[in-house]
PDB file of C-alpha atoms in Angstrom:
ATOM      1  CA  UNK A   1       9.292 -21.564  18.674  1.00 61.00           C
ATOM      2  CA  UNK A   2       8.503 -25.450  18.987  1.00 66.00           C
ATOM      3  CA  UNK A   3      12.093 -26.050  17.751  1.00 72.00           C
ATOM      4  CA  UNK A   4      15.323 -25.726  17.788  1.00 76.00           C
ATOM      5  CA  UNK A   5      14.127 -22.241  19.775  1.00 80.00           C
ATOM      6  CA  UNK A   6      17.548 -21.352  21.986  1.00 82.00           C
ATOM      7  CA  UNK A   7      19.526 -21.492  18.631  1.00 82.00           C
ATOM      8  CA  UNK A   8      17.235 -19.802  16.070  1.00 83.00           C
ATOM      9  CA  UNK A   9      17.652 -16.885  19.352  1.00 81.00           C
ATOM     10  CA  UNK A  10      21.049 -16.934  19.447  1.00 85.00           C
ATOM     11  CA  UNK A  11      20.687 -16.933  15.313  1.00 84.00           C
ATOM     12  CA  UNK A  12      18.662 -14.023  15.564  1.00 83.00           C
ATOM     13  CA  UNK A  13      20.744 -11.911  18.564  1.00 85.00           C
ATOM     14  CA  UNK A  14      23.609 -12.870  15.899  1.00 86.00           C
ATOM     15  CA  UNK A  15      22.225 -11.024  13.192  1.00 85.00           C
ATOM     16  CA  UNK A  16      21.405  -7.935  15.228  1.00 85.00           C
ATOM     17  CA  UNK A  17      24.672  -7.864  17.012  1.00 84.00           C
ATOM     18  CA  UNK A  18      26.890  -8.191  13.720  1.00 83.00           C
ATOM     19  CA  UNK A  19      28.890  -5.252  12.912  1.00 80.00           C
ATOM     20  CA  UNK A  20      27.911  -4.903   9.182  1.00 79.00           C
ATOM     21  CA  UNK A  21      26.147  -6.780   6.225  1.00 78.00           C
ATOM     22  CA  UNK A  22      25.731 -10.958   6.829  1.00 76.00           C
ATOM     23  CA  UNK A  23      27.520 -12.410   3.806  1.00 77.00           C
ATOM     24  CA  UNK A  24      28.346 -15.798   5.252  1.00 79.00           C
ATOM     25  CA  UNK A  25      26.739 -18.343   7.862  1.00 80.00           C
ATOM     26  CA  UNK A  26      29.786 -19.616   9.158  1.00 80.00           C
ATOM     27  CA  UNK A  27      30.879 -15.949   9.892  1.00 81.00           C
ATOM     28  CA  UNK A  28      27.752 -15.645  11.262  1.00 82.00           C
ATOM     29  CA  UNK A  29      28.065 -17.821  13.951  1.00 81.00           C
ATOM     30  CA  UNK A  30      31.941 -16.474  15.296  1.00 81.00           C
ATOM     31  CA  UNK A  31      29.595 -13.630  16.839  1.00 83.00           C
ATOM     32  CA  UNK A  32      30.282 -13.172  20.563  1.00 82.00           C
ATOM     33  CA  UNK A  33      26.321 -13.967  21.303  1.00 83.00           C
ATOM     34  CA  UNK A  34      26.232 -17.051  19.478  1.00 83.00           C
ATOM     35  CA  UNK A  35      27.781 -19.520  21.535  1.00 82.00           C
ATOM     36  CA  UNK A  36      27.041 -22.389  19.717  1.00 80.00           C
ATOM     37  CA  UNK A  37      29.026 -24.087  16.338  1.00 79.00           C
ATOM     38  CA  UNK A  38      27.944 -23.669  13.169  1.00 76.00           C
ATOM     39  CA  UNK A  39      26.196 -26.908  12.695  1.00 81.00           C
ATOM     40  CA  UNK A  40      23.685 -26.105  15.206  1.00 81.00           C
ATOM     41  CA  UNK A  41      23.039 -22.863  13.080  1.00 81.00           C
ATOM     42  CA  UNK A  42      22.289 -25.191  10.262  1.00 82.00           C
ATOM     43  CA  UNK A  43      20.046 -27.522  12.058  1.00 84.00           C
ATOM     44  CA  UNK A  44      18.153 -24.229  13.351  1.00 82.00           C
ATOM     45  CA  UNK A  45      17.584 -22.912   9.383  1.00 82.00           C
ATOM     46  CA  UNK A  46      16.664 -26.717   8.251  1.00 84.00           C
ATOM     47  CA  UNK A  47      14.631 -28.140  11.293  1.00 82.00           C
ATOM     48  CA  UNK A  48      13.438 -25.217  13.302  1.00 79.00           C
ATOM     49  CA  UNK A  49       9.819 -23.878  13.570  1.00 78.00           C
ATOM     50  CA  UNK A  50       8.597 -20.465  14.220  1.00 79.00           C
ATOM     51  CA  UNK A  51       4.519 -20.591  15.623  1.00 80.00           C
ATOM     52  CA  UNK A  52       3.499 -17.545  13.115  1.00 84.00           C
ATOM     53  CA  UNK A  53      -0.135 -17.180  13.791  1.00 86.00           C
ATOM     54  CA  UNK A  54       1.103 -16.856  17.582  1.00 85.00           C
ATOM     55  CA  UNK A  55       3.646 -14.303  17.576  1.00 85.00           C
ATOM     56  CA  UNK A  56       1.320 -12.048  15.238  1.00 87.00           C
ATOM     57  CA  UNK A  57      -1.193 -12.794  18.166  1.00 87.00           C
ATOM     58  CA  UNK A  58       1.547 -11.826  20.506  1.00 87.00           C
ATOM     59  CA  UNK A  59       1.969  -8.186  18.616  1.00 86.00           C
ATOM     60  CA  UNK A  60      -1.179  -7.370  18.486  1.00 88.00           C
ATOM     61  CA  UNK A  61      -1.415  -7.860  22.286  1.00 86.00           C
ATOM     62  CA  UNK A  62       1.220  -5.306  22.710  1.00 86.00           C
ATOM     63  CA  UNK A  63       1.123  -1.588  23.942  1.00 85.00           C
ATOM     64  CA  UNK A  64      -0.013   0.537  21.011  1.00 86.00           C
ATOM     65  CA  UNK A  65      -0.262   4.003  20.742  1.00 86.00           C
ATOM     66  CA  UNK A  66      -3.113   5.890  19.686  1.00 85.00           C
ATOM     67  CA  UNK A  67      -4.675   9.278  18.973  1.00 83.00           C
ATOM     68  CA  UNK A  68      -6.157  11.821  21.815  1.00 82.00           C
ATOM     69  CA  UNK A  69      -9.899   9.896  20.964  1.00 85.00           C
ATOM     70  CA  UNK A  70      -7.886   6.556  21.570  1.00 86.00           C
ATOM     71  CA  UNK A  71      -7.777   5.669  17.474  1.00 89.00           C
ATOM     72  CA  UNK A  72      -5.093   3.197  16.425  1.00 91.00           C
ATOM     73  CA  UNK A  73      -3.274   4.171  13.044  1.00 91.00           C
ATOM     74  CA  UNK A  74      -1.667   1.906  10.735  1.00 92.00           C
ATOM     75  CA  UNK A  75       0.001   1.997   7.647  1.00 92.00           C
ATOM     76  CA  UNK A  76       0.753   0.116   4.958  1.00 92.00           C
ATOM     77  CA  UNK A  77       3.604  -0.017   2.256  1.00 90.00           C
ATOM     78  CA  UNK A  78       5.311  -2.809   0.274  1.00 89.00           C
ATOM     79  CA  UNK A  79       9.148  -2.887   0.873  1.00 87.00           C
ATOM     80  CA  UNK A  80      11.387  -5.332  -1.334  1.00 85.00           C
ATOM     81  CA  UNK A  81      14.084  -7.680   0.166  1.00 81.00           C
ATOM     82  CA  UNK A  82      16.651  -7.463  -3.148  1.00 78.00           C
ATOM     83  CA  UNK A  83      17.601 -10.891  -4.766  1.00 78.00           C
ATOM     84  CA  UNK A  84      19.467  -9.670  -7.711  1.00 75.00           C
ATOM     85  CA  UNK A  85      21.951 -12.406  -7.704  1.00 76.00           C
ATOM     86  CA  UNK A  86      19.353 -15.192  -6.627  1.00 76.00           C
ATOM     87  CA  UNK A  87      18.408 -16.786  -9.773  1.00 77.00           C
ATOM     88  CA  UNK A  88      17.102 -19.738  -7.825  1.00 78.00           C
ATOM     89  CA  UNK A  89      15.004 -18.153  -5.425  1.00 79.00           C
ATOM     90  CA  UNK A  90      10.980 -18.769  -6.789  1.00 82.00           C
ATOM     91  CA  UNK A  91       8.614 -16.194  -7.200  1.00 80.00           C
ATOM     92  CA  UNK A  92      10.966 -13.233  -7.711  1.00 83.00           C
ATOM     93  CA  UNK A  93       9.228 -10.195  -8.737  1.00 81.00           C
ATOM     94  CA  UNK A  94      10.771  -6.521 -10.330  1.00 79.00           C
ATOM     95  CA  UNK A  95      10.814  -4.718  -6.971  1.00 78.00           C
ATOM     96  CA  UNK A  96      11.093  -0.776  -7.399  1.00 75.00           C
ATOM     97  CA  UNK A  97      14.295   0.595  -5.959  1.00 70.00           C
ATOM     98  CA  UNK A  98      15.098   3.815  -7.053  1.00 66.00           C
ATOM     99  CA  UNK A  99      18.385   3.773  -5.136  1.00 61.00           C
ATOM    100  CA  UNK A 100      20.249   1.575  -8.060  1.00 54.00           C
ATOM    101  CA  UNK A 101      23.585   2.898  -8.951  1.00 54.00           C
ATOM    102  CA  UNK A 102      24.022   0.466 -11.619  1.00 57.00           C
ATOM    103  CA  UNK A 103      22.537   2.764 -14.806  1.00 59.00           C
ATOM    104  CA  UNK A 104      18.968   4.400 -14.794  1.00 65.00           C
ATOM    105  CA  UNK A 105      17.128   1.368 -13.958  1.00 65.00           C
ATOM    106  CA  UNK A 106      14.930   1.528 -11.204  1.00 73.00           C
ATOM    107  CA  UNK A 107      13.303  -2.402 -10.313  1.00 77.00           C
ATOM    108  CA  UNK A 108      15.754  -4.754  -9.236  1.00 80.00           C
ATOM    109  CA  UNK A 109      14.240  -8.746  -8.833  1.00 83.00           C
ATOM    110  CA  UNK A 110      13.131  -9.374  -5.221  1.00 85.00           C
ATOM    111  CA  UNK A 111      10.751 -10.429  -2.593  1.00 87.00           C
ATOM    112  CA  UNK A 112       8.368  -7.663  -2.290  1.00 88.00           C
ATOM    113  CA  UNK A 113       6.590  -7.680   1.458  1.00 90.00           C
ATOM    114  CA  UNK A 114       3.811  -5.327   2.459  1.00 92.00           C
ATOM    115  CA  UNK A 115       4.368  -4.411   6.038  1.00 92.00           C
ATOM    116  CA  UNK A 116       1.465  -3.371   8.190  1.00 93.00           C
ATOM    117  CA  UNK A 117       3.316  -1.048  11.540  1.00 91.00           C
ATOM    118  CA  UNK A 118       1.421   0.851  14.008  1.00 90.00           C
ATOM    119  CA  UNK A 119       1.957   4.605  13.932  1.00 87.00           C
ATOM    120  CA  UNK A 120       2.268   7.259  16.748  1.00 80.00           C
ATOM    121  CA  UNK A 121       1.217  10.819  17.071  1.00 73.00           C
ATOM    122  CA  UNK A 122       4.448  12.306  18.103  1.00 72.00           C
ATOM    123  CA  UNK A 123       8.031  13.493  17.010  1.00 73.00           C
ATOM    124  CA  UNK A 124       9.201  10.094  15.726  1.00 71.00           C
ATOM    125  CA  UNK A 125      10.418   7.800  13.559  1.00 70.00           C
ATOM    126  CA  UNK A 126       9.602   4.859  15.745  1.00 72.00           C
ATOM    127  CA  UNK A 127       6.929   2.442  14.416  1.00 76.00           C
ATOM    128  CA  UNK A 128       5.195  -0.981  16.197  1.00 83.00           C
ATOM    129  CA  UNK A 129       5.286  -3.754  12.877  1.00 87.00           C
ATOM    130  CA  UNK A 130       2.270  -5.835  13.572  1.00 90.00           C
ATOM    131  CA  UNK A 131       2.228  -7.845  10.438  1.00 91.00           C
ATOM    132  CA  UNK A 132       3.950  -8.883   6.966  1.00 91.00           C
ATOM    133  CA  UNK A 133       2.887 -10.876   4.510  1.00 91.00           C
ATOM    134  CA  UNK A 134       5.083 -11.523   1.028  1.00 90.00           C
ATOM    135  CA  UNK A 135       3.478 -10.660  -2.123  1.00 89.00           C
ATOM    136  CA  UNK A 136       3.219 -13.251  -5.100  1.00 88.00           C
ATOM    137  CA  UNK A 137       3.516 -13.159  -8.854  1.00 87.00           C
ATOM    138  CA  UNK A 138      -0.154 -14.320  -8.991  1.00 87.00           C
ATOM    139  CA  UNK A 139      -1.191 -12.710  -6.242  1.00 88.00           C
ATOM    140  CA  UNK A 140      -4.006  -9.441  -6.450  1.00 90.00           C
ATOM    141  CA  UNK A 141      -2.468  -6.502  -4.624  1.00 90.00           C
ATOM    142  CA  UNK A 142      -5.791  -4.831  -3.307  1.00 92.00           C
ATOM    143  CA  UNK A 143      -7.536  -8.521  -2.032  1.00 93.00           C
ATOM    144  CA  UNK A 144      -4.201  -9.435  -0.105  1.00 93.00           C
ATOM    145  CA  UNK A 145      -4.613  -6.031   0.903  1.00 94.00           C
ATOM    146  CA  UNK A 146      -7.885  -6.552   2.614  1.00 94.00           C
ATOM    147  CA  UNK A 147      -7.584  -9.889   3.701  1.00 94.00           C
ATOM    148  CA  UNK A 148      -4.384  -8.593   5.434  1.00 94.00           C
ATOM    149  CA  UNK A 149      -6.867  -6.146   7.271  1.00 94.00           C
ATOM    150  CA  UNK A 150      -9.599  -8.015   8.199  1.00 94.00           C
ATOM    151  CA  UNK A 151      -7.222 -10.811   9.485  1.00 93.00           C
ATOM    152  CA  UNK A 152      -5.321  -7.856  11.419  1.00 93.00           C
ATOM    153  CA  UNK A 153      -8.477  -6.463  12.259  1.00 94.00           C
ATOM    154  CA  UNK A 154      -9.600  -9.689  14.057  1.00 92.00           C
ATOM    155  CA  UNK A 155      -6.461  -9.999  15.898  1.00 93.00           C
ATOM    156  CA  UNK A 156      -6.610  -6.645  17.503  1.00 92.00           C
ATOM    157  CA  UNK A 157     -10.227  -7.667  18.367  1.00 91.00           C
ATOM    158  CA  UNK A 158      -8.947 -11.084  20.519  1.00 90.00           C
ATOM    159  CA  UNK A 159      -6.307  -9.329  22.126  1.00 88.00           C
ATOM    160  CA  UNK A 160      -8.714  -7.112  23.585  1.00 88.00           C
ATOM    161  CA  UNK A 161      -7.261  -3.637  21.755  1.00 88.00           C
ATOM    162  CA  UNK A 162     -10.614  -3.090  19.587  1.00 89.00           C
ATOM    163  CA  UNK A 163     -13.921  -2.892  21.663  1.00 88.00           C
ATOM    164  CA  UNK A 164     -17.353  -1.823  19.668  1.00 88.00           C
ATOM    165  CA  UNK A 165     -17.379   1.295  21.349  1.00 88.00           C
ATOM    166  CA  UNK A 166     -13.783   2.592  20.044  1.00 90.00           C
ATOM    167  CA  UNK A 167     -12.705   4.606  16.777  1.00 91.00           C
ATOM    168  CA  UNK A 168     -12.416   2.926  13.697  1.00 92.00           C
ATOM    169  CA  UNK A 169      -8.926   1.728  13.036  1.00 93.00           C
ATOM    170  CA  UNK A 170      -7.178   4.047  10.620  1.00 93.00           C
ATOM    171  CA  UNK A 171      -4.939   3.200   7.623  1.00 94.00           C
ATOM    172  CA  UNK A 172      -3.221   4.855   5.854  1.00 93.00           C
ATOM    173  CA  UNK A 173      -1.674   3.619   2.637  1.00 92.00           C
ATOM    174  CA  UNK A 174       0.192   5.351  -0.272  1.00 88.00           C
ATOM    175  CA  UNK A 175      -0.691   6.231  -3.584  1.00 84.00           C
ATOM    176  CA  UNK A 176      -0.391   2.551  -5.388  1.00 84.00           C
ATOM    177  CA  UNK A 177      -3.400   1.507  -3.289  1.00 89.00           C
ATOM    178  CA  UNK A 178      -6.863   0.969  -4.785  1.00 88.00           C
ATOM    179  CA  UNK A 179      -8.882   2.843  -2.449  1.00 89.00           C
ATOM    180  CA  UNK A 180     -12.228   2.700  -3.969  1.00 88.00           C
ATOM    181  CA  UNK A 181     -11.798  -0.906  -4.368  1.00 91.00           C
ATOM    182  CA  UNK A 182     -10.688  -1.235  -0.496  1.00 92.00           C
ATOM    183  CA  UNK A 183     -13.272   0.587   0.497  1.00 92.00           C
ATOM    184  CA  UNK A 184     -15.950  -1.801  -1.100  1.00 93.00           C
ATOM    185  CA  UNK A 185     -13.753  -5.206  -0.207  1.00 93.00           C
ATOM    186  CA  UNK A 186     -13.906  -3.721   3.745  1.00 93.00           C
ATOM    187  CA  UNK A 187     -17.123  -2.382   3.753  1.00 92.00           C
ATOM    188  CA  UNK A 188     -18.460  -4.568   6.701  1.00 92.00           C
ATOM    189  CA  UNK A 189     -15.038  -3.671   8.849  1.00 93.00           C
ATOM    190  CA  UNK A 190     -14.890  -0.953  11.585  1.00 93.00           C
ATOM    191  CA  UNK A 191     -11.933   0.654   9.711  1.00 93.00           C
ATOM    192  CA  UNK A 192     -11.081   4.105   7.919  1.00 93.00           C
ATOM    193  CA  UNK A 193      -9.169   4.317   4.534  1.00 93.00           C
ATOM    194  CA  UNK A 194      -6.675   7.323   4.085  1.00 92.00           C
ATOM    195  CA  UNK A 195      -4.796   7.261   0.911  1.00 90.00           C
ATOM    196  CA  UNK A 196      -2.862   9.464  -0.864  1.00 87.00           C
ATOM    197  CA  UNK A 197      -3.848  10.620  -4.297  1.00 81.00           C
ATOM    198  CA  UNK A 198      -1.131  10.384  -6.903  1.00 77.00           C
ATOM    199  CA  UNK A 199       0.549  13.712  -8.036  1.00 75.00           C
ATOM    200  CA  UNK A 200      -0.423  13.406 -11.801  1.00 73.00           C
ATOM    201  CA  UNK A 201      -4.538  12.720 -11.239  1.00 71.00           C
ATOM    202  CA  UNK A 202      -5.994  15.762 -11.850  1.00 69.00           C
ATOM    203  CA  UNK A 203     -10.169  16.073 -10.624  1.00 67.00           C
ATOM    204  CA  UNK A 204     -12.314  18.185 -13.033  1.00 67.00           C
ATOM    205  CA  UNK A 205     -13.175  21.521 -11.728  1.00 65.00           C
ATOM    206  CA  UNK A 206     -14.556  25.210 -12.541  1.00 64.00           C
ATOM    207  CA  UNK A 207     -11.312  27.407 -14.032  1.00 60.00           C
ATOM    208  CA  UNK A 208     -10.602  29.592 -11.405  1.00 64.00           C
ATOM    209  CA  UNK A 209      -8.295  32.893 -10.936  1.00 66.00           C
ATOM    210  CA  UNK A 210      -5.320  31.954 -10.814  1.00 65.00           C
ATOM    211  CA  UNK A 211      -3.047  32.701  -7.786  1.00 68.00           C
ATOM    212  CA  UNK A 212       0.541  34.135  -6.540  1.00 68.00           C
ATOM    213  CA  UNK A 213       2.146  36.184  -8.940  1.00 71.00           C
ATOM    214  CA  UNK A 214       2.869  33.858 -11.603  1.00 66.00           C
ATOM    215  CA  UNK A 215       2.213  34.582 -14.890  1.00 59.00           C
ATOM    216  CA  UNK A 216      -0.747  33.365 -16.767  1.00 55.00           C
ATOM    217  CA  UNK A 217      -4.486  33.686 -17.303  1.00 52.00           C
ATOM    218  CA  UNK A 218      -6.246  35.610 -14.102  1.00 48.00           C
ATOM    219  CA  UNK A 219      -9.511  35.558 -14.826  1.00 48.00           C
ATOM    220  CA  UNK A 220     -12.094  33.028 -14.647  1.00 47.00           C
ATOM    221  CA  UNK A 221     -13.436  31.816 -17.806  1.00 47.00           C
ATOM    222  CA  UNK A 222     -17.372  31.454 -17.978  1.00 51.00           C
ATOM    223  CA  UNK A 223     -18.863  28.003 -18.439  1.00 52.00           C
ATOM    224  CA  UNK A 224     -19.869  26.467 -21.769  1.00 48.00           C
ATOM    225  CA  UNK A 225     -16.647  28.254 -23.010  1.00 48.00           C
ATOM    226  CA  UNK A 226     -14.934  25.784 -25.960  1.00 49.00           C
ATOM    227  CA  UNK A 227     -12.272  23.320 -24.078  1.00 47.00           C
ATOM    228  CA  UNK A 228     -14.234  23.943 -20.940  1.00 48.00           C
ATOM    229  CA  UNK A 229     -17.393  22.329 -20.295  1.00 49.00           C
ATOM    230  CA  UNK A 230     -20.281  23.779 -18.428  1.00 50.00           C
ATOM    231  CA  UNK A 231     -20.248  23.252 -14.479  1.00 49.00           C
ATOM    232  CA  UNK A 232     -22.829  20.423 -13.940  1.00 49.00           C
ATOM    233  CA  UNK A 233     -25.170  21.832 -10.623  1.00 53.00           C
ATOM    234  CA  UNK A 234     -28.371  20.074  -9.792  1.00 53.00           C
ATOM    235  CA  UNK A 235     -31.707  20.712 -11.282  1.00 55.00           C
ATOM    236  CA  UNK A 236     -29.670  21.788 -14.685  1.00 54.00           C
ATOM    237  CA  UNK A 237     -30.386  20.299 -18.035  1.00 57.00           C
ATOM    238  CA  UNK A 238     -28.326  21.236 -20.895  1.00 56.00           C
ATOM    239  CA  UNK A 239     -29.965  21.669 -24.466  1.00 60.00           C
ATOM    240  CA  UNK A 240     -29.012  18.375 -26.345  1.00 57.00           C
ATOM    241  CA  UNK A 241     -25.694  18.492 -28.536  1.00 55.00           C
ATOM    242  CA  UNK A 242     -25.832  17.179 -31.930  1.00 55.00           C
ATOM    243  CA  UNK A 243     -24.077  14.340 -33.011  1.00 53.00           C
ATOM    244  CA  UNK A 244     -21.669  14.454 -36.296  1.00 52.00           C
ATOM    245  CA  UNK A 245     -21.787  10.422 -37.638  1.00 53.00           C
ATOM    246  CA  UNK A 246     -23.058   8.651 -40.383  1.00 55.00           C
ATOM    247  CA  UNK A 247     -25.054   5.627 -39.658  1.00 55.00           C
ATOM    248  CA  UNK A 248     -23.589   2.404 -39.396  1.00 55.00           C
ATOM    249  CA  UNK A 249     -25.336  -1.146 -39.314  1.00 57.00           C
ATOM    250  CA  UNK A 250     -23.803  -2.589 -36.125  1.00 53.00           C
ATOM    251  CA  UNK A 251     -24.281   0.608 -34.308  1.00 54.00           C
ATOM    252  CA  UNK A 252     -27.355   2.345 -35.370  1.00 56.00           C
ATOM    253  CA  UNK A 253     -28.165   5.347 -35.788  1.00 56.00           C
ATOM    254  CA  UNK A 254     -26.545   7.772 -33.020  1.00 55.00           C
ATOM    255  CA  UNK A 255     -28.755  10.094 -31.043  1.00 56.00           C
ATOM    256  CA  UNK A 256     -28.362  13.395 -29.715  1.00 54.00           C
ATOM    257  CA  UNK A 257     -26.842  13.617 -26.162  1.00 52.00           C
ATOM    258  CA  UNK A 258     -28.677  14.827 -23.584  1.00 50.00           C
ATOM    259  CA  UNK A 259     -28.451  15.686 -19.802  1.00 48.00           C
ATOM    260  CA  UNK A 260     -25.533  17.330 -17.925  1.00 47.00           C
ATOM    261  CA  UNK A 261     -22.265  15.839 -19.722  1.00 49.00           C
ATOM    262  CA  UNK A 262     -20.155  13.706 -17.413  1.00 47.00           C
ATOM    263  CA  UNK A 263     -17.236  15.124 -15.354  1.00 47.00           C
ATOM    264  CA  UNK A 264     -13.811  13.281 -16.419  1.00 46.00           C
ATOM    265  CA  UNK A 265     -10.946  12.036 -15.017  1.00 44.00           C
ATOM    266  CA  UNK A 266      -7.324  12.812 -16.487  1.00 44.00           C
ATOM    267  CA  UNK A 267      -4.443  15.078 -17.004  1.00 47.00           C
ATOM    268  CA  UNK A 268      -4.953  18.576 -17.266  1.00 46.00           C
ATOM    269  CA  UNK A 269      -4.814  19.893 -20.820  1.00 47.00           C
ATOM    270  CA  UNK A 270      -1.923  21.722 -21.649  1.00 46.00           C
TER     271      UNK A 270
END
């Protein structure tokens, strides 16, 4: 902190110290830990500097645990900071917040920040944050994304917690994340993508039995059966299907597919 640093600290043991939600400065400042007026708070917010690319230097210097083959995990998730009643704060953005009591609405306007932590392999809830970085109306979700890992990436390397010879850095993200994209953006980076798979994406596969003793269909139906396309296995060619159009000038005339038809992606069929 070039500036103003012994009040933005007092300003910040303040804020941790209060005894519920900060809904005034002034208040602010009658905390026990803050020993100076309120006009120094001001001059802190309006004058004071905090050295950013430092102190993310600083926490990626720190102690961080890792796995039993000495892998660092990290994840990343967006988290908003509602602004609801901010109508003069820029680049607000519809923030999802499913905890709104206010009707069945679940965005509220916001700063949305995607927060990079370091993760542990025990018992706990405890987490090391080694980065944020706000997200913009204009900005592209997946390249902040990997520009936020390559830039953490780097850091970890300088502060000596990366060396060739370790693991691949591990992160995990959640469903909203463009893995195949990611993995293309950072494919020159010694990382590993984990993601998880969202709960409606559906991969197509061989009908199988069906298990447990629900009710339904138990046996397997054969390939080429109508509504279930033949299982495509190598060496295979399938006799060509014909094609039901008439012939149009801008398209030709259509052809007869041939080859192993292509798997798809998609919802089940009901």
């Amino acid at each position: 902190m070039p500036r103003r640093a012994d009040a933005l600290f007092e300003l910040t043991d303040a804020v941790l110290c209060a005894g519920g939600p900060v809904v005034s400065l002034p208040e602010l400042s009658l905390e026990t830990v803050h020993r100076r007026g309120h006009g120094a708070m001001y001059d802190a917010l309006a004058r004071g500097r905090v050295d950013v690319a430092r102190l993310r230097l600083m926490l990626a210097g720190l102690t961080l645990p890792r796995g039993t083959d000495g892998q660092i995990s990290i994840a990343l998730d967006v988290t908003p900071w509602p602004r609801p009643d901010a109508e003069c704060s820029p680049e607000r953005l519809h923030c999802y917040r499913p905890c709104r009591c206010d009707g069945m609405r679940q965005t509220v306007p916001g700063w949305p920040y995607q927060v990079a932590a370091a993760l542990g392999g025990g018992r706990t809830s405890w987490t090391g944050p080694l980065d944020v970085v706000r997200l913009g109306p204009d900005d592209d979700l997946t390249e902040v994304t990997a520009a936020q890992i390559r830039d953490l990436v780097a850091r970890l390397r300088e502060a000596g917690q990366w060396r060739e010879d370790d693991p691949d850095v591990l992160f995990v993200l959640d469903s909203g994340y463009d893995i195949v994209r990611l993995t293309w953006l950072l494919r020159d980076e010694p990382v590993r993508l984990l993601g998880r798979i969202r709960a409606d994406r559906v991969m197509h596969h061989p009908p199988g039995r069906r298990k447990g003793p629900t009710k339904g269909r138990r046996r397997a139906l054969p390939p080429g059966r109508p509504g279930h396309p033949p299982t495509a296995r190598p060496g295979v060619r399938h006799p060509p299907r014909p094609v039901r159009c008439r012939d149009r000038p801008l398209l030709g005339t259509p052809a007869p597919q041939t080859g192993t038809p292509p798997r798809r992606l998609g919802r089940s069929p009901r």
